mmCIF file of C-alpha atoms in Angstrom:
data_model
loop_
_atom_site.group_PDB
_atom_site.id
_atom_site.type_symbol
_atom_site.label_atom_id
_atom_site.label_comp_id
_atom_site.label_asym_id
_atom_site.label_seq_id
_atom_site.Cartn_x
_atom_site.Cartn_y
_atom_site.Cartn_z
ATOM 1 C CA MET A 1 28.375 95.942 -46.917
ATOM 2 C CA MET A 2 29.099 94.467 -43.464
ATOM 3 C CA SER A 3 32.776 94.513 -42.461
ATOM 4 C CA SER A 4 34.484 91.260 -41.496
ATOM 5 C CA ASN A 5 35.033 92.634 -37.977
ATOM 6 C CA SER A 6 31.339 93.439 -37.556
ATOM 7 C CA LEU A 7 30.385 89.992 -38.834
ATOM 8 C CA PHE A 8 32.791 88.378 -36.387
ATOM 9 C CA GLN A 9 31.306 90.332 -33.482
ATOM 10 C CA ARG A 10 27.790 89.250 -34.445
ATOM 11 C CA LEU A 11 28.914 85.630 -34.665
ATOM 12 C CA ALA A 12 30.676 85.956 -31.303
ATOM 13 C CA LYS A 13 27.420 87.128 -29.713
ATOM 14 C CA TRP A 14 25.903 83.728 -30.467
ATOM 15 C CA CYS A 15 29.141 81.735 -30.254
ATOM 16 C CA PRO A 16 31.109 83.374 -27.389
ATOM 17 C CA TRP A 17 33.849 80.749 -27.536
ATOM 18 C CA LEU A 18 35.052 82.478 -30.735
ATOM 19 C CA LEU A 19 36.412 85.314 -28.578
ATOM 20 C CA ARG A 20 38.604 82.983 -26.539
ATOM 21 C CA ASP A 21 42.282 82.488 -27.317
ATOM 22 C CA GLU A 22 41.949 78.885 -26.165
ATOM 23 C CA PRO A 23 38.687 76.937 -26.007
ATOM 24 C CA LYS A 24 37.510 75.710 -22.626
ATOM 25 C CA LYS A 25 38.132 72.096 -21.739
ATOM 26 C CA PRO A 26 34.955 69.997 -21.719
ATOM 27 C CA VAL A 27 33.258 69.480 -18.359
ATOM 28 C CA LYS A 28 32.060 65.958 -17.636
ATOM 29 C CA VAL A 29 28.441 66.057 -16.427
ATOM 30 C CA LEU A 30 26.708 62.982 -15.023
ATOM 31 C CA VAL A 31 22.936 62.605 -15.172
ATOM 32 C CA THR A 32 21.462 59.578 -13.407
ATOM 33 C CA GLY A 33 17.973 58.394 -14.264
ATOM 34 C CA ALA A 34 18.781 59.782 -17.706
ATOM 35 C CA ALA A 35 16.143 57.735 -19.526
ATOM 36 C CA GLY A 36 13.380 59.137 -17.343
ATOM 37 C CA GLN A 37 11.309 62.222 -17.981
ATOM 38 C CA ILE A 38 13.436 64.733 -16.069
ATOM 39 C CA GLY A 39 16.613 63.187 -17.438
ATOM 40 C CA TYR A 40 15.310 63.336 -20.992
ATOM 41 C CA ALA A 41 14.402 67.011 -20.515
ATOM 42 C CA ILE A 42 17.642 68.085 -18.878
ATOM 43 C CA VAL A 43 20.286 66.510 -21.112
ATOM 44 C CA ALA A 44 19.501 68.763 -24.073
ATOM 45 C CA MET A 45 19.412 71.809 -21.783
ATOM 46 C CA ILE A 46 22.896 70.965 -20.500
ATOM 47 C CA ALA A 47 24.222 70.289 -24.004
ATOM 48 C CA LYS A 48 22.838 73.641 -25.214
ATOM 49 C CA GLY A 49 24.696 75.565 -22.501
ATOM 50 C CA LEU A 50 21.750 76.394 -20.244
ATOM 51 C CA MET A 51 23.496 74.955 -17.199
ATOM 52 C CA LEU A 52 27.175 75.839 -17.540
ATOM 53 C CA GLY A 53 27.179 78.641 -20.071
ATOM 54 C CA ALA A 54 27.072 79.135 -23.828
ATOM 55 C CA ASP A 55 30.846 78.735 -24.195
ATOM 56 C CA GLN A 56 31.328 75.613 -22.057
ATOM 57 C CA PRO A 57 31.733 72.288 -23.920
ATOM 58 C CA VAL A 58 30.427 69.219 -22.106
ATOM 59 C CA VAL A 59 30.720 65.460 -22.163
ATOM 60 C CA LEU A 60 27.516 63.857 -20.910
ATOM 61 C CA HIS A 61 27.628 60.708 -18.796
ATOM 62 C CA LEU A 62 24.182 59.096 -18.728
ATOM 63 C CA LEU A 63 23.300 56.405 -16.177
ATOM 64 C CA ASP A 64 20.170 54.323 -15.841
ATOM 65 C CA LEU A 65 19.134 50.812 -14.869
ATOM 66 C CA PRO A 66 19.843 47.873 -17.213
ATOM 67 C CA VAL A 67 16.088 47.526 -17.823
ATOM 68 C CA ALA A 68 16.156 51.024 -19.346
ATOM 69 C CA ALA A 69 19.185 50.372 -21.573
ATOM 70 C CA ASN A 70 17.248 50.612 -24.843
ATOM 71 C CA ALA A 71 15.559 53.861 -23.843
ATOM 72 C CA LEU A 72 18.906 55.256 -22.678
ATOM 73 C CA ASN A 73 20.464 54.405 -26.022
ATOM 74 C CA GLY A 74 17.586 56.241 -27.677
ATOM 75 C CA VAL A 75 18.424 59.337 -25.623
ATOM 76 C CA ARG A 76 22.051 59.010 -26.710
ATOM 77 C CA MET A 77 21.010 58.776 -30.362
ATOM 78 C CA GLU A 78 18.799 61.852 -30.097
ATOM 79 C CA LEU A 79 21.625 63.872 -28.576
ATOM 80 C CA ILE A 80 23.854 62.936 -31.489
ATOM 81 C CA ASP A 81 21.068 63.718 -33.970
ATOM 82 C CA ALA A 82 20.607 67.174 -32.427
ATOM 83 C CA ALA A 83 24.119 68.149 -33.652
ATOM 84 C CA LEU A 84 24.790 70.308 -30.585
ATOM 85 C CA PRO A 85 28.089 72.228 -30.927
ATOM 86 C CA LEU A 86 28.904 72.154 -27.198
ATOM 87 C CA LEU A 87 28.406 68.397 -26.882
ATOM 88 C CA ARG A 88 31.801 66.704 -27.143
ATOM 89 C CA GLY A 89 30.772 63.173 -26.228
ATOM 90 C CA VAL A 90 28.116 60.926 -24.687
ATOM 91 C CA VAL A 91 28.662 57.965 -22.373
ATOM 92 C CA ALA A 92 25.473 55.936 -21.892
ATOM 93 C CA THR A 93 25.766 53.082 -19.412
ATOM 94 C CA SER A 94 24.190 51.097 -16.585
ATOM 95 C CA ASP A 95 27.562 50.673 -14.864
ATOM 96 C CA GLU A 96 28.053 53.100 -11.968
ATOM 97 C CA ALA A 97 31.862 53.018 -12.101
ATOM 98 C CA GLU A 98 31.859 53.949 -15.772
ATOM 99 C CA ALA A 99 29.190 56.600 -15.286
ATOM 100 C CA PHE A 100 30.932 58.358 -12.374
ATOM 101 C CA LYS A 101 34.455 58.174 -13.816
ATOM 102 C CA GLY A 102 36.066 61.613 -13.721
ATOM 103 C CA VAL A 103 32.808 63.586 -13.598
ATOM 104 C CA ASN A 104 32.980 67.229 -12.517
ATOM 105 C CA VAL A 105 29.235 67.707 -12.038
ATOM 106 C CA ALA A 106 26.727 65.059 -10.934
ATOM 107 C CA ILE A 107 22.966 65.533 -11.292
ATOM 108 C CA LEU A 108 21.377 62.649 -9.396
ATOM 109 C CA ILE A 109 17.822 62.223 -10.627
ATOM 110 C CA GLY A 110 17.536 58.447 -10.386
ATOM 111 C CA GLY A 111 15.860 57.070 -7.279
ATOM 112 C CA TRP A 112 13.087 54.823 -6.036
ATOM 113 C CA PRO A 113 9.759 56.579 -6.698
ATOM 114 C CA ARG A 114 7.022 56.778 -4.100
ATOM 115 C CA ARG A 115 4.089 54.561 -5.025
ATOM 116 C CA ASP A 116 0.535 54.506 -3.769
ATOM 117 C CA GLY A 117 0.362 53.048 -0.293
ATOM 118 C CA MET A 118 4.119 53.273 0.318
ATOM 119 C CA GLU A 119 5.088 54.437 3.781
ATOM 120 C CA ARG A 120 7.760 57.118 4.112
ATOM 121 C CA LYS A 121 9.991 54.643 5.984
ATOM 122 C CA ASP A 122 9.844 52.238 3.035
ATOM 123 C CA LEU A 123 10.677 55.019 0.568
ATOM 124 C CA ILE A 124 13.668 56.107 2.636
ATOM 125 C CA SER A 125 14.858 52.513 2.988
ATOM 126 C CA LYS A 126 14.795 51.925 -0.775
ATOM 127 C CA ASN A 127 16.657 55.134 -1.493
ATOM 128 C CA VAL A 128 19.268 54.625 1.226
ATOM 129 C CA THR A 129 20.350 51.493 -0.629
ATOM 130 C CA ILE A 130 20.572 53.354 -3.936
ATOM 131 C CA TYR A 131 22.428 56.355 -2.537
ATOM 132 C CA LYS A 132 24.901 54.287 -0.507
ATOM 133 C CA SER A 133 25.898 52.625 -3.766
ATOM 134 C CA GLN A 134 26.115 55.911 -5.636
ATOM 135 C CA ALA A 135 28.106 57.472 -2.788
ATOM 136 C CA SER A 136 30.650 54.679 -3.164
ATOM 137 C CA ALA A 137 30.900 55.324 -6.918
ATOM 138 C CA LEU A 138 31.185 59.067 -6.290
ATOM 139 C CA GLN A 139 33.918 58.512 -3.708
ATOM 140 C CA GLN A 140 35.943 56.166 -5.901
ATOM 141 C CA HIS A 141 35.516 57.536 -9.399
ATOM 142 C CA ALA A 142 34.374 61.186 -9.539
ATOM 143 C CA ALA A 143 36.714 64.162 -9.823
ATOM 144 C CA PRO A 144 37.876 65.308 -6.344
ATOM 145 C CA ASN A 145 36.002 68.632 -6.472
ATOM 146 C CA CYS A 146 32.861 67.229 -8.105
ATOM 147 C CA LYS A 147 29.741 69.305 -7.472
ATOM 148 C CA VAL A 148 26.645 67.235 -6.714
ATOM 149 C CA LEU A 149 22.950 68.043 -6.982
ATOM 150 C CA VAL A 150 20.426 65.518 -5.648
ATOM 151 C CA VAL A 151 17.023 65.736 -7.330
ATOM 152 C CA ALA A 152 15.488 62.372 -6.425
ATOM 153 C CA ASN A 153 13.192 62.376 -3.397
ATOM 154 C CA PRO A 154 13.541 62.381 -0.466
ATOM 155 C CA ALA A 155 16.195 64.756 -1.795
ATOM 156 C CA ASN A 156 17.437 66.216 1.499
ATOM 157 C CA THR A 157 17.916 62.827 3.115
ATOM 158 C CA ASN A 158 19.380 61.261 -0.023
ATOM 159 C CA ALA A 159 21.964 64.064 0.047
ATOM 160 C CA LEU A 160 22.729 63.215 3.677
ATOM 161 C CA VAL A 161 23.377 59.572 2.760
ATOM 162 C CA LEU A 162 25.779 60.718 0.033
ATOM 163 C CA LYS A 163 27.581 62.974 2.481
ATOM 164 C CA GLU A 164 27.985 60.128 4.992
ATOM 165 C CA PHE A 165 29.323 57.617 2.481
ATOM 166 C CA ALA A 166 31.428 59.845 0.223
ATOM 167 C CA PRO A 167 33.683 61.619 2.754
ATOM 168 C CA ALA A 168 36.236 62.465 0.061
ATOM 169 C CA ILE A 169 33.686 64.869 -1.438
ATOM 170 C CA PRO A 170 33.470 68.073 0.641
ATOM 171 C CA ALA A 171 30.087 68.495 2.333
ATOM 172 C CA LYS A 172 29.748 71.922 0.676
ATOM 173 C CA ASN A 173 29.908 70.172 -2.694
ATOM 174 C CA ILE A 174 26.740 68.158 -2.013
ATOM 175 C CA THR A 175 23.408 69.939 -2.407
ATOM 176 C CA CYS A 176 19.774 69.088 -3.044
ATOM 177 C CA LEU A 177 17.156 70.712 -5.241
ATOM 178 C CA THR A 178 14.751 73.243 -3.773
ATOM 179 C CA ARG A 179 15.163 75.640 -6.692
ATOM 180 C CA LEU A 180 11.994 74.237 -8.274
ATOM 181 C CA ASP A 181 10.045 75.340 -5.195
ATOM 182 C CA HIS A 182 11.887 78.686 -5.255
ATOM 183 C CA ASN A 183 10.934 79.209 -8.901
ATOM 184 C CA ARG A 184 7.341 78.243 -8.123
ATOM 185 C CA ALA A 185 7.279 80.885 -5.396
ATOM 186 C CA LEU A 186 8.533 83.545 -7.805
ATOM 187 C CA GLY A 187 5.892 82.469 -10.318
ATOM 188 C CA GLN A 188 3.050 82.688 -7.807
ATOM 189 C CA VAL A 189 4.060 86.215 -6.771
ATOM 190 C CA ALA A 190 4.402 87.288 -10.404
ATOM 191 C CA GLU A 191 0.933 85.970 -11.248
ATOM 192 C CA LYS A 192 -0.595 87.622 -8.186
ATOM 193 C CA LEU A 193 0.866 91.018 -9.119
ATOM 194 C CA ASN A 194 0.573 90.556 -12.894
ATOM 195 C CA VAL A 195 4.275 91.310 -13.411
ATOM 196 C CA HIS A 196 7.050 89.531 -15.270
ATOM 197 C CA VAL A 197 8.641 86.783 -13.193
ATOM 198 C CA GLY A 198 12.065 88.214 -14.045
ATOM 199 C CA ASP A 199 11.154 91.289 -12.007
ATOM 200 C CA VAL A 200 10.588 89.255 -8.826
ATOM 201 C CA LYS A 201 13.486 88.125 -6.661
ATOM 202 C CA ASN A 202 14.560 86.955 -3.215
ATOM 203 C CA ALA A 203 11.766 84.623 -2.269
ATOM 204 C CA ILE A 204 13.003 81.874 0.051
ATOM 205 C CA ILE A 205 12.293 78.192 0.517
ATOM 206 C CA TRP A 206 13.175 77.078 4.033
ATOM 207 C CA GLY A 207 13.500 73.446 5.045
ATOM 208 C CA ASN A 208 12.726 70.136 3.424
ATOM 209 C CA HIS A 209 11.740 69.492 -0.174
ATOM 210 C CA SER A 210 8.379 68.197 1.027
ATOM 211 C CA SER A 211 4.987 69.485 2.062
ATOM 212 C CA THR A 212 6.560 70.885 5.267
ATOM 213 C CA GLN A 213 8.749 73.326 3.335
ATOM 214 C CA PHE A 214 8.150 76.983 4.124
ATOM 215 C CA PRO A 215 7.851 79.281 1.071
ATOM 216 C CA ASP A 216 8.626 82.758 2.398
ATOM 217 C CA ALA A 217 7.924 85.957 0.450
ATOM 218 C CA SER A 218 8.512 88.328 3.354
ATOM 219 C CA HIS A 219 11.929 89.404 2.033
ATOM 220 C CA ALA A 220 11.071 89.265 -1.677
ATOM 221 C CA THR A 221 11.045 92.360 -3.856
ATOM 222 C CA VAL A 222 9.683 93.410 -7.244
ATOM 223 C CA SER A 223 11.419 95.714 -9.704
ATOM 224 C CA THR A 224 9.009 98.520 -10.639
ATOM 225 C CA ASP A 225 9.154 101.888 -12.380
ATOM 226 C CA ARG A 226 9.741 103.379 -8.932
ATOM 227 C CA GLY A 227 12.556 101.007 -8.048
ATOM 228 C CA GLU A 228 12.513 97.803 -6.016
ATOM 229 C CA ARG A 229 9.480 97.457 -3.754
ATOM 230 C CA PRO A 230 8.766 94.820 -1.098
ATOM 231 C CA VAL A 231 6.292 92.122 -2.088
ATOM 232 C CA ARG A 232 4.543 92.494 1.277
ATOM 233 C CA GLU A 233 3.917 96.157 0.502
ATOM 234 C CA LEU A 234 2.634 95.506 -3.032
ATOM 235 C CA ILE A 235 0.369 92.606 -2.111
ATOM 236 C CA ALA A 236 -0.649 93.949 1.317
ATOM 237 C CA ASP A 237 -2.538 90.755 2.101
ATOM 238 C CA GLU A 238 -0.996 88.883 5.002
ATOM 239 C CA ILE A 239 -3.587 86.106 4.813
ATOM 240 C CA TRP A 240 -2.674 85.365 1.173
ATOM 241 C CA LEU A 241 1.059 85.466 1.945
ATOM 242 C CA ARG A 242 0.749 83.134 4.944
ATOM 243 C CA GLU A 243 -1.911 80.762 3.688
ATOM 244 C CA GLU A 244 -2.763 80.588 -0.016
ATOM 245 C CA PHE A 245 0.742 81.400 -1.257
ATOM 246 C CA VAL A 246 2.378 78.909 1.093
ATOM 247 C CA THR A 247 -0.101 76.129 0.295
ATOM 248 C CA ASP A 248 0.001 76.711 -3.459
ATOM 249 C CA VAL A 249 3.793 76.411 -3.573
ATOM 250 C CA GLN A 250 3.827 73.404 -1.238
ATOM 251 C CA GLN A 251 1.158 71.588 -3.270
ATOM 252 C CA ARG A 252 2.182 72.682 -6.779
ATOM 253 C CA GLY A 253 3.793 69.356 -7.577
ATOM 254 C CA ALA A 254 0.609 67.490 -6.673
ATOM 255 C CA ALA A 255 -1.410 69.946 -8.779
ATOM 256 C CA VAL A 256 0.817 69.248 -11.797
ATOM 257 C CA ILE A 257 0.382 65.500 -11.332
ATOM 258 C CA LYS A 258 -3.387 65.905 -11.124
ATOM 259 C CA ALA A 259 -3.483 68.000 -14.300
ATOM 260 C CA ARG A 260 -0.844 66.190 -16.331
ATOM 261 C CA LYS A 261 -1.082 62.678 -14.858
ATOM 262 C CA GLN A 262 2.701 62.799 -14.547
ATOM 263 C CA SER A 263 5.100 64.560 -12.210
ATOM 264 C CA SER A 264 6.861 67.820 -13.010
ATOM 265 C CA SER A 265 9.615 67.209 -15.544
ATOM 266 C CA LEU A 266 10.313 70.275 -17.659
ATOM 267 C CA SER A 267 10.185 72.647 -14.676
ATOM 268 C CA ALA A 268 12.328 70.314 -12.558
ATOM 269 C CA ALA A 269 14.954 70.042 -15.300
ATOM 270 C CA SER A 270 14.957 73.814 -15.759
ATOM 271 C CA ALA A 271 15.307 74.362 -12.005
ATOM 272 C CA ALA A 272 18.243 71.940 -11.810
ATOM 273 C CA CYS A 273 19.971 73.924 -14.568
ATOM 274 C CA ASP A 274 19.259 77.161 -12.685
ATOM 275 C CA HIS A 275 20.682 75.673 -9.471
ATOM 276 C CA MET A 276 23.959 74.541 -11.039
ATOM 277 C CA ARG A 277 24.382 77.628 -13.230
ATOM 278 C CA ASP A 278 24.066 80.008 -10.292
ATOM 279 C CA TRP A 279 26.272 77.833 -8.079
ATOM 280 C CA ILE A 280 29.082 77.623 -10.634
ATOM 281 C CA LEU A 281 28.777 80.957 -12.455
ATOM 282 C CA GLY A 282 27.467 83.053 -9.532
ATOM 283 C CA THR A 283 24.253 84.771 -8.479
ATOM 284 C CA PRO A 284 23.558 88.339 -9.643
ATOM 285 C CA LYS A 285 24.517 91.032 -7.140
ATOM 286 C CA GLY A 286 21.698 91.658 -4.676
ATOM 287 C CA THR A 287 19.947 88.382 -5.509
ATOM 288 C CA TRP A 288 19.776 85.173 -3.546
ATOM 289 C CA VAL A 289 18.376 81.763 -4.430
ATOM 290 C CA SER A 290 17.261 78.730 -2.431
ATOM 291 C CA MET A 291 19.490 75.655 -2.167
ATOM 292 C CA GLY A 292 19.342 72.589 0.027
ATOM 293 C CA VAL A 293 22.721 72.543 1.802
ATOM 294 C CA TYR A 294 24.336 70.958 4.840
ATOM 295 C CA SER A 295 23.268 73.028 7.824
ATOM 296 C CA ASP A 296 25.912 74.859 9.844
ATOM 297 C CA GLY A 297 23.375 75.958 12.446
ATOM 298 C CA SER A 298 22.402 79.222 10.730
ATOM 299 C CA TYR A 299 19.036 80.639 11.874
ATOM 300 C CA GLY A 300 18.926 78.073 14.672
ATOM 301 C CA VAL A 301 18.467 75.169 12.238
ATOM 302 C CA PRO A 302 19.922 71.938 13.658
ATOM 303 C CA GLU A 303 23.293 70.925 12.282
ATOM 304 C CA GLY A 304 23.650 67.572 10.575
ATOM 305 C CA VAL A 305 20.739 67.818 8.138
ATOM 306 C CA PHE A 306 20.364 69.176 4.625
ATOM 307 C CA PHE A 307 18.072 72.195 4.872
ATOM 308 C CA SER A 308 17.017 74.739 2.266
ATOM 309 C CA PHE A 309 18.404 78.220 2.927
ATOM 310 C CA PRO A 310 18.711 81.461 0.976
ATOM 311 C CA VAL A 311 22.214 81.542 -0.506
ATOM 312 C CA THR A 312 24.408 83.680 -2.713
ATOM 313 C CA CYS A 313 27.068 82.132 -4.935
ATOM 314 C CA GLU A 314 30.433 83.402 -6.094
ATOM 315 C CA LYS A 315 33.395 81.646 -7.753
ATOM 316 C CA GLY A 316 31.791 78.248 -7.383
ATOM 317 C CA GLU A 317 31.037 78.587 -3.659
ATOM 318 C CA TRP A 318 27.715 79.153 -1.908
ATOM 319 C CA SER A 319 27.165 81.130 1.289
ATOM 320 C CA VAL A 320 24.033 81.278 3.433
ATOM 321 C CA VAL A 321 22.539 84.779 3.534
ATOM 322 C CA GLN A 322 22.823 85.971 7.116
ATOM 323 C CA GLY A 323 20.949 88.503 9.216
ATOM 324 C CA LEU A 324 17.419 88.153 7.821
ATOM 325 C CA GLU A 325 14.633 88.860 10.285
ATOM 326 C CA ILE A 326 12.635 85.756 11.177
ATOM 327 C CA ASP A 327 9.246 86.351 12.799
ATOM 328 C CA ASP A 328 7.408 83.884 15.048
ATOM 329 C CA PHE A 329 5.285 82.576 12.179
ATOM 330 C CA ALA A 330 8.312 81.821 10.011
ATOM 331 C CA ARG A 331 10.181 80.310 12.948
ATOM 332 C CA SER A 332 7.378 77.863 13.667
ATOM 333 C CA LYS A 333 7.241 76.767 10.021
ATOM 334 C CA MET A 334 11.021 76.299 9.883
ATOM 335 C CA GLU A 335 10.962 74.250 13.080
ATOM 336 C CA THR A 336 8.249 71.975 11.677
ATOM 337 C CA SER A 337 10.344 71.229 8.608
ATOM 338 C CA ALA A 338 13.509 70.755 10.684
ATOM 339 C CA THR A 339 11.672 68.251 12.882
ATOM 340 C CA GLU A 340 10.634 66.261 9.816
ATOM 341 C CA LEU A 341 14.230 66.230 8.564
ATOM 342 C CA LYS A 342 15.503 64.951 11.901
ATOM 343 C CA GLU A 343 12.884 62.195 11.749
ATOM 344 C CA GLU A 344 13.955 61.270 8.210
ATOM 345 C CA LYS A 345 17.576 61.219 9.361
ATOM 346 C CA SER A 346 16.727 58.829 12.203
ATOM 347 C CA ILE A 347 14.880 56.527 9.810
ATOM 348 C CA ALA A 348 17.725 56.613 7.283
ATOM 349 C CA TYR A 349 20.313 55.801 9.938
ATOM 350 C CA GLU A 350 18.398 52.604 10.767
ATOM 351 C CA PHE A 351 19.396 51.340 7.325
ATOM 352 C CA LEU A 352 22.953 52.693 7.095
#
């Protein structure tokens, strides 16, 4: 017969909050564009602990446009129907002040989508308006140390607009999503080598979340029976690493749209959870991840833009990995993406 202590330990494995003397206070998490596909996918992930941990209660704040109010209410109802133990409340609204009030984490998915025939300048213009408004709400209503992840494209430049118009939020607390591209890079290497993706680490996405990004596997490693081995050594195909691999990661989103007739949703939601989890709870020792952050000039990248770097995270803070060797090929790719970001910045500033 199982002892009561053994039973408690088994329960605690699945319900770690049982081991705490005092339960954690709920974290308020905002998701904008919550009635959309990525929003619909991510809210359950957050409420099940995939973002902040299996012992962290959450209150979800869901924001979408008034035209999506009925769909947003449907999302709210489904969250209640799921009977999720970590979910301590749901606020579903089209009012930015209400949505941003007191939030500790903000996942900004809502934005103006790019449509056929739309010029990049027009896309940036539409999103500048949206993100100026959200920056004001963030500045006035969010918790002072709120951590922000921008998902909506153009993500890097949307993050820059937030930084400019929400000065009360530290620049280090505003980031943009390149973890989806990072995860895609890990997946491509794993498929090429026929290994488990969990055995691959330390790929890098440099630059913009766009087709100019540079997926870099030159520092990546794979865990094998003989220890960690460099990806470049295991693949030993420089043409694949510089051409097919780079193109496949850059164009993966377009390939998903072609196959599915809709943009990536599940993988984007999962990547956003990965991004926030590692940022808040920390990266494993010896592992880095890719995050779009405000450049401090590392690796010769211009300051004043949001650029994807390899980072490690500890105690809720990220740090750019320093001292990696950058060859001429990588440098040229990074410069191309940096140039695009400076162009986007110039366009955005026309509308600020």
